């Protein structure tokens, strides 16, 4: 992919507490953008940003994983940051290199220690933060509870731009409030969605 000017490049750090699906999200973004022809999975040791044999053996990110996704004439550099507190220096390095942070929060567990640490460091850097709720299809996932907790802890600016279709095992897709469109995902694990 050729990018003509720096204003067409975006650097996004994907950060958050451990086990919130950061690496899976990076894999999904690569697949959806067409940068990858398959959906990588941590469980299968096929996630593009967990390429180190030690990461694959442990099933966790130990360092930064960097990749890019082409999207609408832009090059989106994704920086997959580790979630364990012991590796937070790596997360800080990734966030320093980024224009913004995509902060993953589990809709099951809610706000955790590294959620707050990432937020505080983003405030120190004065970079914007986008929240991404993960694990919406899991038992005890609660969109409203998680969004309420985010607003209480991080301010009213934590406003949803998408709403889920369904809950837990019935989670089927999202309604995008920006485009006013709904998308239902195929249940085959490919990540493909159709507009409804």
PDB file of N, CA and C in Angstrom, residues 162-165 172-185 193-196:
ATOM      1  N   UNK A 162     -22.184   3.072  19.240  1.00  0.00           N
ATOM      2  CA  UNK A 162     -22.805   1.841  18.753  1.00  0.00           C
ATOM      3  C   UNK A 162     -23.544   1.181  19.913  1.00  0.00           C
ATOM      4  N   UNK A 163     -24.612   0.468  19.575  1.00  0.00           N
ATOM      5  CA  UNK A 163     -25.367  -0.305  20.557  1.00  0.00           C
ATOM      6  C   UNK A 163     -25.420  -1.757  20.097  1.00  0.00           C
ATOM      7  N   UNK A 164     -25.407  -2.694  21.041  1.00  0.00           N
ATOM      8  CA  UNK A 164     -25.449  -4.109  20.655  1.00  0.00           C
ATOM      9  C   UNK A 164     -26.846  -4.552  20.244  1.00  0.00           C
ATOM     10  N   UNK A 165     -26.866  -5.540  19.354  1.00  0.00           N
ATOM     11  CA  UNK A 165     -28.111  -6.243  19.015  1.00  0.00           C
ATOM     12  C   UNK A 165     -28.061  -7.566  19.763  1.00  0.00           C
ATOM     13  N   UNK A 172     -25.835 -10.549  18.394  1.00  0.00           N
ATOM     14  CA  UNK A 172     -25.822 -10.843  16.961  1.00  0.00           C
ATOM     15  C   UNK A 172     -25.145  -9.774  16.121  1.00  0.00           C
ATOM     16  N   UNK A 173     -24.982  -8.567  16.667  1.00  0.00           N
ATOM     17  CA  UNK A 173     -24.402  -7.494  15.874  1.00  0.00           C
ATOM     18  C   UNK A 173     -24.500  -6.167  16.585  1.00  0.00           C
ATOM     19  N   UNK A 174     -24.429  -5.091  15.783  1.00  0.00           N
ATOM     20  CA  UNK A 174     -24.432  -3.749  16.367  1.00  0.00           C
ATOM     21  C   UNK A 174     -25.309  -2.807  15.548  1.00  0.00           C
ATOM     22  N   UNK A 175     -25.749  -1.745  16.200  1.00  0.00           N
ATOM     23  CA  UNK A 175     -26.394  -0.621  15.533  1.00  0.00           C
ATOM     24  C   UNK A 175     -25.417   0.531  15.629  1.00  0.00           C
ATOM     25  N   UNK A 176     -25.005   1.067  14.485  1.00  0.00           N
ATOM     26  CA  UNK A 176     -24.061   2.174  14.434  1.00  0.00           C
ATOM     27  C   UNK A 176     -24.848   3.478  14.449  1.00  0.00           C
ATOM     28  N   UNK A 177     -24.687   4.279  15.497  1.00  0.00           N
ATOM     29  CA  UNK A 177     -25.449   5.516  15.631  1.00  0.00           C
ATOM     30  C   UNK A 177     -24.912   6.634  14.739  1.00  0.00           C
ATOM     31  N   UNK A 178     -23.693   6.496  14.239  1.00  0.00           N
ATOM     32  CA  UNK A 178     -23.112   7.507  13.354  1.00  0.00           C
ATOM     33  C   UNK A 178     -23.715   7.369  11.957  1.00  0.00           C
ATOM     34  N   UNK A 179     -23.739   6.144  11.439  1.00  0.00           N
ATOM     35  CA  UNK A 179     -24.270   5.918  10.087  1.00  0.00           C
ATOM     36  C   UNK A 179     -25.750   5.563  10.084  1.00  0.00           C
ATOM     37  N   UNK A 180     -26.317   5.304  11.283  1.00  0.00           N
ATOM     38  CA  UNK A 180     -27.705   4.881  11.430  1.00  0.00           C
ATOM     39  C   UNK A 180     -27.987   3.598  10.649  1.00  0.00           C
ATOM     40  N   UNK A 181     -27.032   2.650  10.748  1.00  0.00           N
ATOM     41  CA  UNK A 181     -27.170   1.349  10.111  1.00  0.00           C
ATOM     42  C   UNK A 181     -26.954   0.258  11.146  1.00  0.00           C
ATOM     43  N   UNK A 182     -27.556  -0.896  10.895  1.00  0.00           N
ATOM     44  CA  UNK A 182     -27.369  -2.054  11.776  1.00  0.00           C
ATOM     45  C   UNK A 182     -26.642  -3.140  10.998  1.00  0.00           C
ATOM     46  N   UNK A 183     -25.776  -3.865  11.703  1.00  0.00           N
ATOM     47  CA  UNK A 183     -24.997  -4.935  11.094  1.00  0.00           C
ATOM     48  C   UNK A 183     -25.155  -6.199  11.922  1.00  0.00           C
ATOM     49  N   UNK A 184     -25.500  -7.298  11.260  1.00  0.00           N
ATOM     50  CA  UNK A 184     -25.635  -8.595  11.909  1.00  0.00           C
ATOM     51  C   UNK A 184     -24.491  -9.471  11.415  1.00  0.00           C
ATOM     52  N   UNK A 185     -23.808 -10.117  12.362  1.00  0.00           N
ATOM     53  CA  UNK A 185     -22.630 -10.921  12.038  1.00  0.00           C
ATOM     54  C   UNK A 185     -23.006 -12.377  11.799  1.00  0.00           C
ATOM     55  N   UNK A 193     -20.166  -9.467   8.285  1.00  0.00           N
ATOM     56  CA  UNK A 193     -21.440  -8.902   8.722  1.00  0.00           C
ATOM     57  C   UNK A 193     -22.253  -8.481   7.508  1.00  0.00           C
ATOM     58  N   UNK A 194     -23.563  -8.477   7.695  1.00  0.00           N
ATOM     59  CA  UNK A 194     -24.409  -7.945   6.632  1.00  0.00           C
ATOM     60  C   UNK A 194     -25.261  -6.820   7.211  1.00  0.00           C
ATOM     61  N   UNK A 195     -25.467  -5.809   6.381  1.00  0.00           N
ATOM     62  CA  UNK A 195     -26.263  -4.669   6.801  1.00  0.00           C
ATOM     63  C   UNK A 195     -27.732  -5.061   6.771  1.00  0.00           C
ATOM     64  N   UNK A 196     -28.452  -4.708   7.834  1.00  0.00           N
ATOM     65  CA  UNK A 196     -29.882  -5.007   7.902  1.00  0.00           C
ATOM     66  C   UNK A 196     -30.665  -3.737   8.199  1.00  0.00           C
TER      67      UNK A 196
END
